[in-house]
mmCIF file of C-alpha atoms in Angstrom:
data_model
loop_
_atom_site.group_PDB
_atom_site.id
_atom_site.type_symbol
_atom_site.label_atom_id
_atom_site.label_comp_id
_atom_site.label_asym_id
_atom_site.label_seq_id
_atom_site.Cartn_x
_atom_site.Cartn_y
_atom_site.Cartn_z
ATOM 1 C CA MET A 203 -6.535 68.870 66.600
ATOM 2 C CA GLU A 204 -4.807 72.222 66.568
ATOM 3 C CA ASN A 205 -3.210 73.588 69.698
ATOM 4 C CA ASN A 206 -3.221 77.380 70.112
ATOM 5 C CA GLY A 207 -1.538 78.545 73.290
ATOM 6 C CA GLY A 208 -3.012 75.803 75.446
ATOM 7 C CA GLY A 209 -6.432 75.963 73.769
ATOM 8 C CA THR A 210 -7.807 73.411 71.350
ATOM 9 C CA ARG A 211 -10.238 73.910 68.513
ATOM 10 C CA GLU A 212 -12.273 70.926 67.483
ATOM 11 C CA GLY A 213 -15.163 70.425 65.085
ATOM 12 C CA GLY A 214 -17.751 67.797 65.877
ATOM 13 C CA GLY A 215 -18.054 67.777 69.658
ATOM 14 C CA GLY A 216 -20.907 70.074 70.588
ATOM 15 C CA ASN A 217 -21.718 70.177 66.866
ATOM 16 C CA ALA A 218 -22.917 66.584 66.776
ATOM 17 C CA ASN A 219 -24.921 67.180 69.935
ATOM 18 C CA ALA A 220 -26.617 70.292 68.574
ATOM 19 C CA SER A 221 -27.367 68.704 65.205
ATOM 20 C CA LEU A 222 -28.914 65.653 66.804
ATOM 21 C CA THR A 223 -31.053 67.778 69.099
ATOM 22 C CA ASP A 224 -32.265 69.897 66.197
ATOM 23 C CA GLY A 225 -33.188 66.744 64.298
ATOM 24 C CA GLN A 226 -34.970 65.426 67.358
ATOM 25 C CA LEU A 227 -37.212 68.498 67.527
ATOM 26 C CA ALA A 228 -37.984 68.295 63.824
ATOM 27 C CA SER A 229 -38.841 64.606 63.856
ATOM 28 C CA LEU A 230 -41.173 64.829 66.839
ATOM 29 C CA THR A 231 -43.072 67.902 65.651
ATOM 30 C CA PRO A 232 -45.307 67.055 62.642
ATOM 31 C CA LEU A 233 -46.023 69.709 60.022
ATOM 32 C CA ARG A 234 -49.288 71.535 60.649
ATOM 33 C CA PRO A 235 -51.064 70.077 57.549
ATOM 34 C CA VAL A 236 -50.474 66.629 59.062
ATOM 35 C CA LEU A 237 -52.544 67.424 62.139
ATOM 36 C CA ALA A 238 -56.225 66.535 62.312
ATOM 37 C CA ASP A 239 -58.947 68.938 63.446
ATOM 38 C CA ASP A 240 -60.348 67.685 66.748
ATOM 39 C CA GLU A 241 -59.874 64.047 65.710
ATOM 40 C CA ALA A 242 -57.800 61.243 67.176
ATOM 41 C CA GLU A 243 -54.930 60.167 64.941
ATOM 42 C CA VAL A 244 -51.855 57.985 64.716
ATOM 43 C CA TRP A 245 -48.940 58.868 62.461
ATOM 44 C CA ALA A 246 -45.563 57.521 61.339
ATOM 45 C CA ARG A 247 -42.759 59.173 59.406
ATOM 46 C CA GLY A 248 -39.250 58.761 58.128
ATOM 47 C CA TYR A 249 -36.895 61.699 57.790
ATOM 48 C CA GLY A 250 -33.401 62.741 56.861
ATOM 49 C CA LEU A 251 -31.330 65.849 57.605
ATOM 50 C CA TRP A 252 -27.980 66.860 56.184
ATOM 51 C CA GLY A 253 -25.845 69.991 56.262
ATOM 52 C CA ASP A 254 -22.400 71.496 56.716
ATOM 53 C CA ARG A 255 -20.479 74.270 58.422
ATOM 54 C CA ASP A 256 -17.397 75.917 56.903
ATOM 55 C CA THR A 257 -14.078 76.060 58.737
ATOM 56 C CA THR A 258 -13.422 79.444 60.338
ATOM 57 C CA SER A 259 -10.639 80.923 62.444
ATOM 58 C CA SER A 260 -12.345 79.671 65.620
ATOM 59 C CA ILE A 261 -13.894 76.327 64.643
ATOM 60 C CA ASN A 262 -13.004 73.369 62.441
ATOM 61 C CA GLY A 263 -15.675 72.801 59.814
ATOM 62 C CA TYR A 264 -17.862 69.725 59.615
ATOM 63 C CA ASN A 265 -20.729 68.140 57.739
ATOM 64 C CA PHE A 266 -23.483 66.029 59.252
ATOM 65 C CA ASN A 267 -26.331 63.768 58.260
ATOM 66 C CA ILE A 268 -29.142 62.321 60.351
ATOM 67 C CA GLN A 269 -31.666 59.621 59.459
ATOM 68 C CA GLY A 270 -34.569 58.583 61.597
ATOM 69 C CA VAL A 271 -38.059 57.240 62.028
ATOM 70 C CA ALA A 272 -40.759 58.382 64.428
ATOM 71 C CA GLY A 273 -44.367 57.615 65.216
ATOM 72 C CA GLY A 274 -47.019 58.889 67.562
ATOM 73 C CA PHE A 275 -50.630 59.673 68.303
ATOM 74 C CA MET A 276 -52.853 62.673 69.028
ATOM 75 C CA VAL A 277 -56.193 62.583 70.886
ATOM 76 C CA PRO A 278 -58.751 65.366 71.550
ATOM 77 C CA VAL A 279 -59.174 66.067 75.254
ATOM 78 C CA ALA A 280 -61.331 69.228 75.254
ATOM 79 C CA THR A 281 -62.808 71.702 72.808
ATOM 80 C CA GLY A 282 -59.919 72.853 70.631
ATOM 81 C CA TRP A 283 -57.306 70.880 72.574
ATOM 82 C CA THR A 284 -55.407 67.761 71.508
ATOM 83 C CA LEU A 285 -52.603 65.958 73.332
ATOM 84 C CA GLY A 286 -50.112 63.491 71.942
ATOM 85 C CA ALA A 287 -46.953 61.472 72.432
ATOM 86 C CA SER A 288 -44.292 60.111 70.108
ATOM 87 C CA LEU A 289 -41.350 57.736 69.980
ATOM 88 C CA GLY A 290 -38.497 57.672 67.505
ATOM 89 C CA PHE A 291 -34.996 56.488 66.624
ATOM 90 C CA ALA A 292 -32.247 58.536 64.938
ATOM 91 C CA ASP A 293 -28.755 57.810 63.642
ATOM 92 C CA SER A 294 -26.316 60.720 63.257
ATOM 93 C CA GLU A 295 -22.894 61.014 61.603
ATOM 94 C CA THR A 296 -20.588 64.048 61.741
ATOM 95 C CA ASP A 297 -17.470 64.245 59.537
ATOM 96 C CA LYS A 298 -14.858 66.797 60.572
ATOM 97 C CA ASP A 299 -13.045 68.699 57.817
ATOM 98 C CA GLY A 300 -9.437 67.950 56.981
ATOM 99 C CA GLY A 301 -9.757 64.249 57.800
ATOM 100 C CA ALA A 302 -9.916 65.090 61.517
ATOM 101 C CA GLY A 303 -12.262 62.210 62.308
ATOM 102 C CA GLU A 304 -15.858 61.044 62.295
ATOM 103 C CA ASP A 305 -18.367 60.956 65.154
ATOM 104 C CA GLU A 306 -21.493 58.799 65.213
ATOM 105 C CA ALA A 307 -24.506 58.843 67.525
ATOM 106 C CA GLN A 308 -27.653 56.765 67.917
ATOM 107 C CA ALA A 309 -30.637 58.106 69.839
ATOM 108 C CA ILE A 310 -33.945 56.840 71.173
ATOM 109 C CA GLN A 311 -36.288 59.825 71.186
ATOM 110 C CA MET A 312 -39.457 60.574 73.135
ATOM 111 C CA GLY A 313 -41.851 63.498 72.817
ATOM 112 C CA LEU A 314 -45.034 65.039 74.237
ATOM 113 C CA ARG A 315 -47.193 67.582 72.446
ATOM 114 C CA ALA A 316 -50.221 69.788 73.142
ATOM 115 C CA ASP A 317 -52.172 71.658 70.451
ATOM 116 C CA TYR A 318 -54.887 74.283 70.725
ATOM 117 C CA GLN A 319 -56.938 75.703 67.835
ATOM 118 C CA ASN A 320 -59.795 78.204 67.911
ATOM 119 C CA GLU A 321 -61.199 80.241 65.016
ATOM 120 C CA GLY A 322 -57.899 80.270 63.157
ATOM 121 C CA PHE A 323 -55.678 80.891 66.178
ATOM 122 C CA PHE A 324 -53.332 78.023 66.982
ATOM 123 C CA PHE A 325 -50.818 77.278 69.701
ATOM 124 C CA ASN A 326 -48.703 74.199 70.268
ATOM 125 C CA LEU A 327 -46.135 73.137 72.814
ATOM 126 C CA GLY A 328 -43.693 70.258 72.335
ATOM 127 C CA LEU A 329 -41.363 68.636 74.868
ATOM 128 C CA SER A 330 -38.755 66.100 73.797
ATOM 129 C CA GLY A 331 -35.900 64.044 75.148
ATOM 130 C CA ALA A 332 -33.494 61.397 73.930
ATOM 131 C CA LEU A 333 -31.002 58.863 75.234
ATOM 132 C CA VAL A 334 -27.863 58.887 73.083
ATOM 133 C CA ASP A 335 -24.922 56.532 72.504
ATOM 134 C CA TYR A 336 -21.790 58.143 70.995
ATOM 135 C CA ASP A 337 -18.914 56.622 69.008
ATOM 136 C CA LEU A 338 -16.214 59.286 68.714
ATOM 137 C CA GLU A 339 -13.084 59.537 66.586
ATOM 138 C CA ARG A 340 -10.222 62.053 66.515
ATOM 139 C CA VAL A 341 -7.459 61.765 63.908
ATOM 140 C CA VAL A 342 -4.050 63.352 64.628
ATOM 141 C CA GLY A 343 -0.550 62.941 63.259
ATOM 142 C CA VAL A 344 1.570 60.574 65.339
ATOM 143 C CA GLY A 345 5.135 60.372 63.993
ATOM 144 C CA GLY A 346 3.867 61.885 60.744
ATOM 145 C CA VAL A 347 1.234 59.163 60.335
ATOM 146 C CA PRO A 348 -2.517 59.986 60.628
ATOM 147 C CA THR A 349 -3.738 57.946 63.594
ATOM 148 C CA ALA A 350 -7.245 57.637 65.002
ATOM 149 C CA GLY A 351 -8.146 57.854 68.641
ATOM 150 C CA THR A 352 -11.575 56.493 69.528
ATOM 151 C CA ALA A 353 -13.971 56.580 72.454
ATOM 152 C CA GLU A 354 -17.483 55.521 73.400
ATOM 153 C CA THR A 355 -19.754 57.397 75.762
ATOM 154 C CA GLU A 356 -23.389 58.212 76.496
ATOM 155 C CA GLY A 357 -25.555 61.259 76.973
ATOM 156 C CA TYR A 358 -29.006 62.707 76.654
ATOM 157 C CA THR A 359 -30.795 65.596 74.972
ATOM 158 C CA LEU A 360 -33.728 67.770 76.032
ATOM 159 C CA GLY A 361 -35.836 70.146 73.993
ATOM 160 C CA ALA A 362 -38.885 72.374 74.290
ATOM 161 C CA ARG A 363 -40.658 74.295 71.540
ATOM 162 C CA ALA A 364 -43.647 76.666 71.633
ATOM 163 C CA GLU A 365 -45.358 78.022 68.532
ATOM 164 C CA LEU A 366 -48.332 80.281 67.970
ATOM 165 C CA GLY A 367 -49.953 81.846 64.959
ATOM 166 C CA GLN A 368 -53.141 82.781 63.167
ATOM 167 C CA ALA A 369 -54.715 81.242 60.076
ATOM 168 C CA TYR A 370 -56.433 83.607 57.630
ATOM 169 C CA ASP A 371 -58.861 82.359 54.985
ATOM 170 C CA LEU A 372 -57.971 84.212 51.782
ATOM 171 C CA GLY A 373 -60.747 82.640 49.753
ATOM 172 C CA GLY A 374 -60.327 80.309 46.826
ATOM 173 C CA ASP A 375 -59.177 77.577 49.264
ATOM 174 C CA PHE A 376 -56.022 79.533 50.134
ATOM 175 C CA THR A 377 -54.925 79.930 53.769
ATOM 176 C CA LEU A 378 -52.237 82.296 55.057
ATOM 177 C CA ARG A 379 -50.533 81.502 58.379
ATOM 178 C CA PRO A 380 -48.052 83.905 60.016
ATOM 179 C CA MET A 381 -46.457 82.251 63.043
ATOM 180 C CA GLY A 382 -43.648 82.547 65.533
ATOM 181 C CA SER A 383 -41.827 79.992 67.658
ATOM 182 C CA LEU A 384 -39.253 79.720 70.414
ATOM 183 C CA ALA A 385 -37.222 76.553 71.021
ATOM 184 C CA TYR A 386 -34.731 75.509 73.685
ATOM 185 C CA MET A 387 -32.236 72.737 72.955
ATOM 186 C CA SER A 388 -29.803 71.050 75.328
ATOM 187 C CA ALA A 389 -27.420 68.125 74.849
ATOM 188 C CA THR A 390 -25.289 66.578 77.598
ATOM 189 C CA ARG A 391 -22.498 64.078 76.942
ATOM 190 C CA ASP A 392 -20.601 62.126 79.595
ATOM 191 C CA GLY A 393 -16.830 62.412 79.798
ATOM 192 C CA TYR A 394 -14.632 59.787 78.157
ATOM 193 C CA GLN A 395 -11.102 58.410 77.789
ATOM 194 C CA GLU A 396 -9.668 58.078 74.267
ATOM 195 C CA GLN A 397 -7.992 54.881 73.109
ATOM 196 C CA GLY A 398 -5.504 54.253 70.294
ATOM 197 C CA LEU A 399 -3.236 57.297 70.498
ATOM 198 C CA GLY A 400 -0.910 56.160 73.270
ATOM 199 C CA ILE A 401 0.490 59.108 75.177
ATOM 200 C CA PHE A 402 -1.596 61.457 72.995
ATOM 201 C CA ASN A 403 -4.921 60.070 74.259
ATOM 202 C CA LEU A 404 -7.190 62.732 75.746
ATOM 203 C CA THR A 405 -9.283 62.438 78.893
ATOM 204 C CA VAL A 406 -12.338 64.622 78.253
ATOM 205 C CA GLY A 407 -14.775 65.885 80.863
ATOM 206 C CA ASP A 408 -18.568 66.036 80.784
ATOM 207 C CA GLU A 409 -20.021 68.422 78.202
ATOM 208 C CA THR A 410 -23.327 70.293 77.941
ATOM 209 C CA ALA A 411 -24.340 72.402 74.939
ATOM 210 C CA GLN A 412 -27.426 74.625 75.118
ATOM 211 C CA ALA A 413 -29.051 76.858 72.514
ATOM 212 C CA LEU A 414 -32.119 79.030 72.051
ATOM 213 C CA ARG A 415 -33.880 79.394 68.690
ATOM 214 C CA ALA A 416 -36.376 82.121 67.814
ATOM 215 C CA ALA A 417 -38.190 81.916 64.486
ATOM 216 C CA ALA A 418 -40.747 83.897 62.498
ATOM 217 C CA GLU A 419 -42.395 82.305 59.488
ATOM 218 C CA ILE A 420 -45.245 82.761 57.083
ATOM 219 C CA SER A 421 -46.894 79.960 55.128
ATOM 220 C CA LEU A 422 -49.375 79.797 52.266
ATOM 221 C CA ALA A 423 -51.479 76.655 51.858
ATOM 222 C CA HIS A 424 -53.961 75.617 49.202
ATOM 223 C CA ASP A 425 -56.560 72.837 49.376
ATOM 224 C CA THR A 426 -57.843 71.014 46.320
ATOM 225 C CA GLU A 427 -60.713 68.535 46.501
ATOM 226 C CA PHE A 428 -61.819 66.221 43.718
ATOM 227 C CA ALA A 429 -63.981 63.140 43.419
ATOM 228 C CA SER A 430 -63.377 59.846 41.630
ATOM 229 C CA ASN A 431 -65.521 56.715 41.690
ATOM 230 C CA GLY A 432 -67.640 58.130 44.478
ATOM 231 C CA GLN A 433 -64.588 58.880 46.670
ATOM 232 C CA THR A 434 -63.579 62.431 47.641
ATOM 233 C CA TYR A 435 -59.863 63.203 47.767
ATOM 234 C CA ARG A 436 -58.121 66.263 49.214
ATOM 235 C CA PHE A 437 -54.674 67.507 48.265
ATOM 236 C CA THR A 438 -53.075 70.191 50.454
ATOM 237 C CA GLN A 439 -49.882 71.979 49.464
ATOM 238 C CA GLU A 440 -48.003 74.450 51.656
ATOM 239 C CA TYR A 441 -45.071 76.806 51.063
ATOM 240 C CA ARG A 442 -43.108 78.521 53.843
ATOM 241 C CA VAL A 443 -40.492 81.247 54.228
ATOM 242 C CA GLY A 444 -39.024 82.662 57.399
ATOM 243 C CA VAL A 445 -36.037 83.700 59.444
ATOM 244 C CA THR A 446 -34.455 81.952 62.451
ATOM 245 C CA HIS A 447 -31.914 83.197 64.963
ATOM 246 C CA GLU A 448 -29.962 80.701 67.062
ATOM 247 C CA GLU A 449 -27.950 81.751 70.108
ATOM 248 C CA ALA A 450 -25.645 79.516 72.145
ATOM 249 C CA LEU A 451 -26.382 79.729 75.870
ATOM 250 C CA ASP A 452 -22.890 78.604 76.879
ATOM 251 C CA ASP A 453 -19.323 78.922 75.623
ATOM 252 C CA ARG A 454 -19.260 75.319 74.302
ATOM 253 C CA GLN A 455 -15.959 74.722 76.085
ATOM 254 C CA VAL A 456 -15.092 71.466 77.823
ATOM 255 C CA GLY A 457 -12.050 70.646 79.927
ATOM 256 C CA ALA A 458 -9.657 67.876 78.937
ATOM 257 C CA LEU A 459 -6.309 66.425 79.940
ATOM 258 C CA GLY A 460 -3.615 65.592 77.384
ATOM 259 C CA LEU A 461 0.087 64.809 77.868
ATOM 260 C CA GLY A 462 -0.479 65.507 81.550
ATOM 261 C CA ALA A 463 -1.539 69.118 80.886
ATOM 262 C CA PRO A 464 -5.033 70.706 80.995
ATOM 263 C CA LEU A 465 -6.617 71.653 77.658
ATOM 264 C CA THR A 466 -9.806 73.374 76.605
ATOM 265 C CA LEU A 467 -11.814 71.912 73.717
ATOM 266 C CA GLN A 468 -13.836 74.535 71.870
ATOM 267 C CA GLY A 469 -17.162 73.608 70.251
ATOM 268 C CA ASP A 470 -19.309 75.590 67.828
ATOM 269 C CA ASP A 471 -20.597 78.547 69.871
ATOM 270 C CA ASP A 472 -21.254 81.066 67.094
ATOM 271 C CA ALA A 473 -24.656 82.773 66.954
ATOM 272 C CA ARG A 474 -26.311 82.479 63.551
ATOM 273 C CA THR A 475 -29.235 84.014 61.710
ATOM 274 C CA LEU A 476 -30.711 81.797 59.021
ATOM 275 C CA VAL A 477 -33.174 82.140 56.175
ATOM 276 C CA THR A 478 -35.621 79.221 56.135
ATOM 277 C CA LEU A 479 -37.584 77.817 53.193
ATOM 278 C CA GLY A 480 -39.978 74.911 53.063
ATOM 279 C CA ALA A 481 -42.628 73.109 51.079
ATOM 280 C CA GLY A 482 -44.943 70.251 51.988
ATOM 281 C CA PHE A 483 -48.069 68.416 50.987
ATOM 282 C CA SER A 484 -50.613 66.014 52.363
ATOM 283 C CA PHE A 485 -52.935 63.833 50.278
ATOM 284 C CA LYS A 486 -56.093 62.421 51.802
ATOM 285 C CA LEU A 487 -56.492 58.940 50.333
ATOM 286 C CA THR A 488 -59.657 57.972 52.197
ATOM 287 C CA GLU A 489 -61.877 59.476 54.872
ATOM 288 C CA ASN A 490 -59.425 58.259 57.517
ATOM 289 C CA ALA A 491 -56.028 57.960 55.817
ATOM 290 C CA ALA A 492 -53.542 60.421 54.341
ATOM 291 C CA ILE A 493 -49.924 60.522 53.203
ATOM 292 C CA PHE A 494 -47.613 63.522 53.596
ATOM 293 C CA ALA A 495 -44.128 64.715 52.641
ATOM 294 C CA GLY A 496 -42.050 67.841 53.073
ATOM 295 C CA TYR A 497 -38.742 69.564 52.426
ATOM 296 C CA ASP A 498 -37.090 72.304 54.500
ATOM 297 C CA ALA A 499 -33.855 74.243 54.157
ATOM 298 C CA GLU A 500 -32.024 76.799 56.262
ATOM 299 C CA PHE A 501 -28.914 78.701 55.325
ATOM 300 C CA GLY A 502 -26.901 81.704 56.386
ATOM 301 C CA GLY A 503 -23.238 82.671 56.276
ATOM 302 C CA ASP A 504 -21.086 79.557 56.637
ATOM 303 C CA TYR A 505 -23.909 77.153 57.643
ATOM 304 C CA ARG A 506 -26.381 75.189 55.478
ATOM 305 C CA ALA A 507 -28.889 72.455 56.324
ATOM 306 C CA HIS A 508 -31.625 70.540 54.499
ATOM 307 C CA SER A 509 -34.271 68.057 55.593
ATOM 308 C CA ILE A 510 -36.860 65.801 53.984
ATOM 309 C CA ASN A 511 -39.626 63.774 55.574
ATOM 310 C CA GLY A 512 -42.552 61.617 54.566
ATOM 311 C CA GLY A 513 -45.124 59.393 56.177
ATOM 312 C CA LEU A 514 -48.761 58.559 56.735
ATOM 313 C CA ARG A 515 -51.505 59.212 59.259
ATOM 314 C CA PHE A 516 -54.817 57.651 60.205
ATOM 315 C CA ASN A 517 -57.570 59.535 62.011
ATOM 316 C CA TRP A 518 -61.009 58.671 63.363
#
């Protein structure tokens, strides 16, 4: 913790919230090649995300990693329309630079999704939420000795994401998809009382971090079909490039009390524009079963993040 004229800068408060929410949206929104065309399906996946943010004059740097599993189903309800639901679990860890502590969070995630497709046009809407348990740590020097203060608290996250685009058949089994999306992310954490630092313990108030993400992306996919022993297999590969802009909808400040005096804890409220890259594939093993995997990265300025995922789906 660094005190600057009554203010406090801290890495890992709103940062852990925002990272977990971003992972929640990713885990509960399957890649487009995973989706079936007007067929009912069930799917399951595992995923991992990791990244880091450099220390700046206004925020202590941090790195984070998230691991999780999710599963769900999609069912056709009308011509071109499918609806679905999902359930998942995620574990998040955020390490603050300079040995300033480590925060952990575990979340149970839920999601709803609607998809529409018609003659190449597609639109999807996803809603998500999670219940989160936090284990927090803040390391400060007490009498010249690094000492950890800890706390446990709870919270929840909410998210909504809308995407639309158009698929163009380029011939030769190539498909081009320009698309755009808008996502809202919110994470709320209950206040807490630190333990372990004696008179230096902080009493921290409730915190809510909100952000809006706008993205434009273009993807190129290629389908390959081949037969073996009377069975037809299909391999789909997809490559993506785009740009994303994220804007905080609040100042990421939370009130606290330390040594009997009011403090302000500052979270990561910087706007960022990121370049995004991705690649994925799905492999149809049988008429009703397929496996899939993907990798995505986003980077810009002092922020970098990567994610991988893989799983299987059954449709009928």
